Amino acid sequence: MPQFLDPMYLLTESWLKNAVLPAILAIVFIETGLLFPLLPGDSLLFTGGLLAAQPNPPVSIWILAPAIAVTAFLGDQCAYWIGRKGFGPALYHRPDGRFLKKKYITEAHDFFEKWGPAAIILARFVPIARTFVPVLAGVSAMSYRKYVPFDIVGAILWGGGVTVLGYFLGNVAFIRDNIEAIFLIIVFVSVLPMVGSVARALLGRRSTEAEVVADVEPARTNEPTH
């Protein structure tokens, strides 16, 4: 991978090796809070945990894991409010376009009210999704009181959990080399019920629309001509 996406290079060979903790926290906040998804995520946390397990660690795991969890939470909070106070009002008050319509905001709101907790937690483990799901939750005006508890859970599971996993299993080559693929498989299996429910809803809506069109067409055909 490119060097700027290789966490081992970043934390052990680049100039960031002299500031491992600030470097990890800055990258985590930028990826989760400032809408910049092209940064190492799971592998960065895993590598941080691996380095914390070395004989002379650059940072203690007892500092690293909690600090990452807190930073991940603050990043998502920033992204949520960017969506809610920035993009959300701008999209809602602009005229409907070809691709952006007000009904999409309503549909997103309904989605997050139903699936939001699972989406917020699972998105943490998916590159790009962990950057934009909090923004979409804000745009859709998902209840903040509902959002916060699950955001905390997601931050702890991802920020603290992946780091601790790297601390204990960083020397297992298969896990170290396939950590992101492993998470993607776990997330894919976890979201299958959600995908199935959304697919059924979409198919049901299309079926209803088709029935409406079928009912309207004969009526138009039978209209008297003058």
PDB file of C-alpha atoms in Angstrom:
ATOM      1  CA  MET A   1       0.000   0.000   0.000  1.00  0.00           C
ATOM      2  CA  PRO A   2       1.117   3.647  -0.346  1.00  0.00           C
ATOM      3  CA  GLN A   3       3.380   4.699   2.493  1.00  0.00           C
ATOM      4  CA  PHE A   4       0.894   7.270   3.813  1.00  0.00           C
ATOM      5  CA  LEU A   5      -1.623   4.420   4.257  1.00  0.00           C
ATOM      6  CA  ASP A   6       0.847   2.009   5.864  1.00  0.00           C
ATOM      7  CA  PRO A   7       0.507   2.463   9.633  1.00  0.00           C
ATOM      8  CA  MET A   8       3.674   0.503  10.392  1.00  0.00           C
ATOM      9  CA  TYR A   9       5.677   2.866   8.216  1.00  0.00           C
ATOM     10  CA  LEU A  10       3.941   5.923   9.630  1.00  0.00           C
ATOM     11  CA  LEU A  11       4.492   4.964  13.261  1.00  0.00           C
ATOM     12  CA  THR A  12       7.966   3.412  13.062  1.00  0.00           C
ATOM     13  CA  GLU A  13       9.827   4.963  10.106  1.00  0.00           C
ATOM     14  CA  SER A  14       8.318   8.353   9.313  1.00  0.00           C
ATOM     15  CA  TRP A  15       8.771  11.516  11.396  1.00  0.00           C
ATOM     16  CA  LEU A  16       5.618  10.510  13.285  1.00  0.00           C
ATOM     17  CA  LYS A  17       7.575   7.823  15.150  1.00  0.00           C
ATOM     18  CA  ASN A  18       8.567  10.513  17.639  1.00  0.00           C
ATOM     19  CA  ALA A  19       4.923  11.329  18.389  1.00  0.00           C
ATOM     20  CA  VAL A  20       3.059   8.025  18.143  1.00  0.00           C
ATOM     21  CA  LEU A  21       0.170   8.914  20.438  1.00  0.00           C
ATOM     22  CA  PRO A  22      -0.570  12.378  18.967  1.00  0.00           C
ATOM     23  CA  ALA A  23      -0.212  10.955  15.446  1.00  0.00           C
ATOM     24  CA  ILE A  24      -2.742   8.181  16.041  1.00  0.00           C
ATOM     25  CA  LEU A  25      -5.208  10.514  17.731  1.00  0.00           C
ATOM     26  CA  ALA A  26      -4.913  13.125  14.965  1.00  0.00           C
ATOM     27  CA  ILE A  27      -5.496  10.549  12.227  1.00  0.00           C
ATOM     28  CA  VAL A  28      -8.474   9.057  14.058  1.00  0.00           C
ATOM     29  CA  PHE A  29     -10.086  12.470  14.546  1.00  0.00           C
ATOM     30  CA  ILE A  30      -9.506  13.547  10.937  1.00  0.00           C
ATOM     31  CA  GLU A  31     -10.963  10.310   9.572  1.00  0.00           C
ATOM     32  CA  THR A  32     -14.011  10.233  11.827  1.00  0.00           C
ATOM     33  CA  GLY A  33     -14.730  13.922  12.285  1.00  0.00           C
ATOM     34  CA  LEU A  34     -13.480  15.941   9.315  1.00  0.00           C
ATOM     35  CA  LEU A  35     -14.904  13.949   6.375  1.00  0.00           C
ATOM     36  CA  PHE A  36     -11.539  12.648   5.166  1.00  0.00           C
ATOM     37  CA  PRO A  37     -11.912   8.879   4.688  1.00  0.00           C
ATOM     38  CA  LEU A  38      -8.648   8.051   2.887  1.00  0.00           C
ATOM     39  CA  LEU A  39      -6.636   7.284   5.989  1.00  0.00           C
ATOM     40  CA  PRO A  40      -5.624   4.042   7.725  1.00  0.00           C
ATOM     41  CA  GLY A  41      -8.263   3.053  10.249  1.00  0.00           C
ATOM     42  CA  ASP A  42      -8.503  -0.455  11.689  1.00  0.00           C
ATOM     43  CA  SER A  43      -4.915  -1.246  10.731  1.00  0.00           C
ATOM     44  CA  LEU A  44      -3.702   1.947  12.428  1.00  0.00           C
ATOM     45  CA  LEU A  45      -5.361   1.037  15.725  1.00  0.00           C
ATOM     46  CA  PHE A  46      -4.182  -2.565  15.477  1.00  0.00           C
ATOM     47  CA  THR A  47      -0.615  -1.418  14.786  1.00  0.00           C
ATOM     48  CA  GLY A  48      -0.787   1.020  17.701  1.00  0.00           C
ATOM     49  CA  GLY A  49      -1.759  -1.835  19.998  1.00  0.00           C
ATOM     50  CA  LEU A  50       1.049  -3.974  18.561  1.00  0.00           C
ATOM     51  CA  LEU A  51       3.614  -1.263  19.270  1.00  0.00           C
ATOM     52  CA  ALA A  52       2.265  -0.831  22.797  1.00  0.00           C
ATOM     53  CA  ALA A  53       3.036  -4.505  23.426  1.00  0.00           C
ATOM     54  CA  GLN A  54       6.736  -4.131  22.585  1.00  0.00           C
ATOM     55  CA  PRO A  55       9.384  -4.278  25.347  1.00  0.00           C
ATOM     56  CA  ASN A  56       9.987  -0.515  25.179  1.00  0.00           C
ATOM     57  CA  PRO A  57       6.631   0.770  23.948  1.00  0.00           C
ATOM     58  CA  PRO A  58       6.259   4.322  22.622  1.00  0.00           C
ATOM     59  CA  VAL A  59       3.012   4.579  24.594  1.00  0.00           C
ATOM     60  CA  SER A  60       1.257   2.519  27.241  1.00  0.00           C
ATOM     61  CA  ILE A  61      -1.806   0.516  26.211  1.00  0.00           C
ATOM     62  CA  TRP A  62      -3.547   1.925  29.309  1.00  0.00           C
ATOM     63  CA  ILE A  63      -3.227   5.405  27.824  1.00  0.00           C
ATOM     64  CA  LEU A  64      -3.544   4.527  24.144  1.00  0.00           C
ATOM     65  CA  ALA A  65      -6.796   2.542  24.144  1.00  0.00           C
ATOM     66  CA  PRO A  66      -8.877   4.999  26.236  1.00  0.00           C
ATOM     67  CA  ALA A  67      -7.433   7.986  24.371  1.00  0.00           C
ATOM     68  CA  ILE A  68      -8.387   6.507  20.991  1.00  0.00           C
ATOM     69  CA  ALA A  69     -11.901   5.663  22.194  1.00  0.00           C
ATOM     70  CA  VAL A  70     -12.426   9.233  23.446  1.00  0.00           C
ATOM     71  CA  THR A  71     -11.024  10.714  20.221  1.00  0.00           C
ATOM     72  CA  ALA A  72     -13.216   8.454  18.081  1.00  0.00           C
ATOM     73  CA  PHE A  73     -16.257   9.612  20.045  1.00  0.00           C
ATOM     74  CA  LEU A  74     -15.340  13.285  19.665  1.00  0.00           C
ATOM     75  CA  GLY A  75     -14.727  12.797  15.947  1.00  0.00           C
ATOM     76  CA  ASP A  76     -18.169  11.315  15.414  1.00  0.00           C
ATOM     77  CA  GLN A  77     -19.726  14.118  17.439  1.00  0.00           C
ATOM     78  CA  CYS A  78     -18.088  16.642  15.151  1.00  0.00           C
ATOM     79  CA  ALA A  79     -19.315  14.794  12.043  1.00  0.00           C
ATOM     80  CA  TYR A  80     -22.855  14.487  13.415  1.00  0.00           C
ATOM     81  CA  TRP A  81     -23.155  18.224  14.012  1.00  0.00           C
ATOM     82  CA  ILE A  82     -21.595  19.030  10.645  1.00  0.00           C
ATOM     83  CA  GLY A  83     -24.429  17.003   9.137  1.00  0.00           C
ATOM     84  CA  ARG A  84     -27.149  18.366  11.402  1.00  0.00           C
ATOM     85  CA  LYS A  85     -26.238  22.067  11.430  1.00  0.00           C
ATOM     86  CA  GLY A  86     -24.391  22.298   8.116  1.00  0.00           C
ATOM     87  CA  PHE A  87     -25.431  19.915   5.368  1.00  0.00           C
ATOM     88  CA  GLY A  88     -28.888  19.097   6.749  1.00  0.00           C
ATOM     89  CA  PRO A  89     -30.470  22.573   6.654  1.00  0.00           C
ATOM     90  CA  ALA A  90     -28.734  23.346   3.353  1.00  0.00           C
ATOM     91  CA  LEU A  91     -30.179  20.230   1.697  1.00  0.00           C
ATOM     92  CA  TYR A  92     -33.632  20.651   3.227  1.00  0.00           C
ATOM     93  CA  HIS A  93     -34.092  24.266   2.140  1.00  0.00           C
ATOM     94  CA  ARG A  94     -32.771  23.892  -1.398  1.00  0.00           C
ATOM     95  CA  PRO A  95     -35.131  22.965  -4.263  1.00  0.00           C
ATOM     96  CA  ASP A  96     -35.339  19.316  -5.197  1.00  0.00           C
ATOM     97  CA  GLY A  97     -32.719  18.357  -7.734  1.00  0.00           C
ATOM     98  CA  ARG A  98     -32.302  15.313  -9.898  1.00  0.00           C
ATOM     99  CA  PHE A  99     -30.334  13.414  -7.280  1.00  0.00           C
ATOM    100  CA  LEU A 100     -31.046  15.272  -4.025  1.00  0.00           C
ATOM    101  CA  LYS A 101     -34.660  15.423  -2.908  1.00  0.00           C
ATOM    102  CA  LYS A 102     -36.269  16.251   0.426  1.00  0.00           C
ATOM    103  CA  LYS A 103     -37.902  12.846   0.530  1.00  0.00           C
ATOM    104  CA  TYR A 104     -34.433  11.279   0.734  1.00  0.00           C
ATOM    105  CA  ILE A 105     -33.842  13.135   4.003  1.00  0.00           C
ATOM    106  CA  THR A 106     -37.146  11.814   5.338  1.00  0.00           C
ATOM    107  CA  GLU A 107     -36.264   8.288   4.254  1.00  0.00           C
ATOM    108  CA  ALA A 108     -32.820   8.606   5.853  1.00  0.00           C
ATOM    109  CA  HIS A 109     -34.462   9.772   9.067  1.00  0.00           C
ATOM    110  CA  ASP A 110     -36.778   6.738   9.065  1.00  0.00           C
ATOM    111  CA  PHE A 111     -33.809   4.451   8.399  1.00  0.00           C
ATOM    112  CA  PHE A 112     -31.756   5.825  11.296  1.00  0.00           C
ATOM    113  CA  GLU A 113     -34.711   5.776  13.659  1.00  0.00           C
ATOM    114  CA  LYS A 114     -35.144   2.061  12.918  1.00  0.00           C
ATOM    115  CA  TRP A 115     -31.603   0.836  12.224  1.00  0.00           C
ATOM    116  CA  GLY A 116     -29.498   3.704  13.540  1.00  0.00           C
ATOM    117  CA  PRO A 117     -28.028   1.987  16.614  1.00  0.00           C
ATOM    118  CA  ALA A 118     -26.754  -0.979  14.613  1.00  0.00           C
ATOM    119  CA  ALA A 119     -25.586   1.202  11.732  1.00  0.00           C
ATOM    120  CA  ILE A 120     -23.668   3.572  14.011  1.00  0.00           C
ATOM    121  CA  ILE A 121     -21.825   0.754  15.774  1.00  0.00           C
ATOM    122  CA  LEU A 122     -21.118  -1.436  12.742  1.00  0.00           C
ATOM    123  CA  ALA A 123     -20.062   1.483  10.526  1.00  0.00           C
ATOM    124  CA  ARG A 124     -17.095   1.982  12.830  1.00  0.00           C
ATOM    125  CA  PHE A 125     -15.520  -1.147  11.357  1.00  0.00           C
ATOM    126  CA  VAL A 126     -16.071  -0.243   7.689  1.00  0.00           C
ATOM    127  CA  PRO A 127     -13.697   2.137   5.872  1.00  0.00           C
ATOM    128  CA  ILE A 128     -15.431   5.221   4.424  1.00  0.00           C
ATOM    129  CA  ALA A 129     -18.685   4.276   6.211  1.00  0.00           C
ATOM    130  CA  ARG A 130     -17.253   5.321   9.583  1.00  0.00           C
ATOM    131  CA  THR A 131     -16.554   8.746   8.053  1.00  0.00           C
ATOM    132  CA  PHE A 132     -19.958   9.410   6.518  1.00  0.00           C
ATOM    133  CA  VAL A 133     -22.536   7.528   8.612  1.00  0.00           C
ATOM    134  CA  PRO A 134     -22.339  10.075  11.474  1.00  0.00           C
ATOM    135  CA  VAL A 135     -22.834  12.873   8.934  1.00  0.00           C
ATOM    136  CA  LEU A 136     -25.879  11.128   7.470  1.00  0.00           C
ATOM    137  CA  ALA A 137     -27.251  10.601  10.977  1.00  0.00           C
ATOM    138  CA  GLY A 138     -26.958  14.342  11.531  1.00  0.00           C
ATOM    139  CA  VAL A 139     -28.433  15.245   8.134  1.00  0.00           C
ATOM    140  CA  SER A 140     -31.425  13.002   8.837  1.00  0.00           C
ATOM    141  CA  ALA A 141     -31.855  14.654  12.272  1.00  0.00           C
ATOM    142  CA  MET A 142     -31.610  11.340  14.080  1.00  0.00           C
ATOM    143  CA  SER A 143     -32.477  11.864  17.741  1.00  0.00           C
ATOM    144  CA  TYR A 144     -29.288  13.028  19.443  1.00  0.00           C
ATOM    145  CA  ARG A 145     -30.319  11.383  22.708  1.00  0.00           C
ATOM    146  CA  LYS A 146     -30.540   8.071  20.851  1.00  0.00           C
ATOM    147  CA  TYR A 147     -27.382   8.705  18.859  1.00  0.00           C
ATOM    148  CA  VAL A 148     -24.989   9.444  21.727  1.00  0.00           C
ATOM    149  CA  PRO A 149     -25.202   6.176  23.732  1.00  0.00           C
ATOM    150  CA  PHE A 150     -24.600   4.010  20.675  1.00  0.00           C
ATOM    151  CA  ASP A 151     -21.852   6.299  19.466  1.00  0.00           C
ATOM    152  CA  ILE A 152     -20.138   5.778  22.816  1.00  0.00           C
ATOM    153  CA  VAL A 153     -20.503   2.001  22.448  1.00  0.00           C
ATOM    154  CA  GLY A 154     -19.117   2.126  18.917  1.00  0.00           C
ATOM    155  CA  ALA A 155     -16.171   4.285  19.969  1.00  0.00           C
ATOM    156  CA  ILE A 156     -15.257   1.903  22.781  1.00  0.00           C
ATOM    157  CA  LEU A 157     -15.638  -1.267  20.688  1.00  0.00           C
ATOM    158  CA  TRP A 158     -13.701   0.143  17.750  1.00  0.00           C
ATOM    159  CA  GLY A 159     -11.264   2.601  19.292  1.00  0.00           C
ATOM    160  CA  GLY A 160     -10.482   0.614  22.404  1.00  0.00           C
ATOM    161  CA  GLY A 161     -11.309  -2.884  21.186  1.00  0.00           C
ATOM    162  CA  VAL A 162      -9.225  -2.944  17.997  1.00  0.00           C
ATOM    163  CA  THR A 163      -6.294  -1.396  19.839  1.00  0.00           C
ATOM    164  CA  VAL A 164      -6.422  -4.003  22.600  1.00  0.00           C
ATOM    165  CA  LEU A 165      -6.782  -6.708  19.941  1.00  0.00           C
ATOM    166  CA  GLY A 166      -3.553  -5.485  18.375  1.00  0.00           C
ATOM    167  CA  TYR A 167      -1.886  -5.527  21.785  1.00  0.00           C
ATOM    168  CA  PHE A 168      -2.673  -9.192  22.366  1.00  0.00           C
ATOM    169  CA  LEU A 169      -2.758 -10.582  18.806  1.00  0.00           C
ATOM    170  CA  GLY A 170      -0.468  -8.228  16.898  1.00  0.00           C
ATOM    171  CA  ASN A 171       2.178 -10.904  16.475  1.00  0.00           C
ATOM    172  CA  VAL A 172      -0.264 -13.348  14.832  1.00  0.00           C
ATOM    173  CA  ALA A 173       0.637 -12.828  11.176  1.00  0.00           C
ATOM    174  CA  PHE A 174      -2.694 -13.924   9.663  1.00  0.00           C
ATOM    175  CA  ILE A 175      -4.737 -11.560  11.846  1.00  0.00           C
ATOM    176  CA  ARG A 176      -2.263  -8.698  11.438  1.00  0.00           C
ATOM    177  CA  ASP A 177      -2.236  -8.984   7.639  1.00  0.00           C
ATOM    178  CA  ASN A 178      -6.004  -9.440   7.230  1.00  0.00           C
ATOM    179  CA  ILE A 179      -7.484  -7.365  10.042  1.00  0.00           C
ATOM    180  CA  GLU A 180      -9.635  -5.117   7.818  1.00  0.00           C
ATOM    181  CA  ALA A 181     -10.916  -8.044   5.722  1.00  0.00           C
ATOM    182  CA  ILE A 182     -11.853  -9.913   8.920  1.00  0.00           C
ATOM    183  CA  PHE A 183     -13.859  -6.930  10.175  1.00  0.00           C
ATOM    184  CA  LEU A 184     -15.592  -6.493   6.815  1.00  0.00           C
ATOM    185  CA  ILE A 185     -16.726 -10.131   6.848  1.00  0.00           C
ATOM    186  CA  ILE A 186     -18.038  -9.800  10.413  1.00  0.00           C
ATOM    187  CA  VAL A 187     -19.903  -6.599   9.530  1.00  0.00           C
ATOM    188  CA  PHE A 188     -21.317  -8.120   6.325  1.00  0.00           C
ATOM    189  CA  VAL A 189     -22.759 -11.062   8.229  1.00  0.00           C
ATOM    190  CA  SER A 190     -24.116  -8.729  10.910  1.00  0.00           C
ATOM    191  CA  VAL A 191     -25.951  -6.444   8.464  1.00  0.00           C
ATOM    192  CA  LEU A 192     -27.600  -9.199   6.413  1.00  0.00           C
ATOM    193  CA  PRO A 193     -30.886  -8.945   8.382  1.00  0.00           C
ATOM    194  CA  MET A 194     -30.848  -5.169   7.925  1.00  0.00           C
ATOM    195  CA  VAL A 195     -30.188  -5.468   4.181  1.00  0.00           C
ATOM    196  CA  GLY A 196     -32.949  -8.040   3.824  1.00  0.00           C
ATOM    197  CA  SER A 197     -35.467  -5.803   5.598  1.00  0.00           C
ATOM    198  CA  VAL A 198     -34.553  -2.763   3.476  1.00  0.00           C
ATOM    199  CA  ALA A 199     -34.718  -4.832   0.287  1.00  0.00           C
ATOM    200  CA  ARG A 200     -38.167  -6.147   1.184  1.00  0.00           C
ATOM    201  CA  ALA A 201     -39.368  -2.616   1.908  1.00  0.00           C
ATOM    202  CA  LEU A 202     -38.060  -1.362  -1.435  1.00  0.00           C
ATOM    203  CA  LEU A 203     -39.605  -4.264  -3.327  1.00  0.00           C
ATOM    204  CA  GLY A 204     -42.905  -3.717  -1.533  1.00  0.00           C
ATOM    205  CA  ARG A 205     -42.874  -0.022  -2.407  1.00  0.00           C
ATOM    206  CA  ARG A 206     -42.113  -0.735  -6.061  1.00  0.00           C
ATOM    207  CA  SER A 207     -44.907  -3.292  -6.155  1.00  0.00           C
ATOM    208  CA  THR A 208     -47.337  -0.732  -4.725  1.00  0.00           C
ATOM    209  CA  GLU A 209     -46.228   1.901  -7.230  1.00  0.00           C
ATOM    210  CA  ALA A 210     -46.648  -0.596 -10.077  1.00  0.00           C
ATOM    211  CA  GLU A 211     -50.177  -1.387  -8.915  1.00  0.00           C
ATOM    212  CA  VAL A 212     -51.035   2.318  -8.787  1.00  0.00           C
ATOM    213  CA  VAL A 213     -49.724   2.820 -12.317  1.00  0.00           C
ATOM    214  CA  ALA A 214     -51.659  -0.222 -13.510  1.00  0.00           C
ATOM    215  CA  ASP A 215     -54.854   1.199 -12.013  1.00  0.00           C
ATOM    216  CA  VAL A 216     -54.298   4.637 -13.511  1.00  0.00           C
ATOM    217  CA  GLU A 217     -53.524   3.524 -17.062  1.00  0.00           C
ATOM    218  CA  PRO A 218     -56.944   1.897 -17.767  1.00  0.00           C
ATOM    219  CA  ALA A 219     -58.666   4.982 -16.363  1.00  0.00           C
ATOM    220  CA  ARG A 220     -56.741   7.167 -18.776  1.00  0.00           C
ATOM    221  CA  THR A 221     -57.543   4.823 -21.639  1.00  0.00           C
ATOM    222  CA  ASN A 222     -61.275   4.959 -20.887  1.00  0.00           C
ATOM    223  CA  GLU A 223     -61.415   8.755 -20.666  1.00  0.00           C
ATOM    224  CA  PRO A 224     -63.784  10.163 -23.312  1.00  0.00           C
ATOM    225  CA  THR A 225     -62.188  11.998 -26.182  1.00  0.00           C
ATOM    226  CA  HIS A 226     -63.544  15.291 -27.500  1.00  0.00           C
TER     227      HIS A 226
END
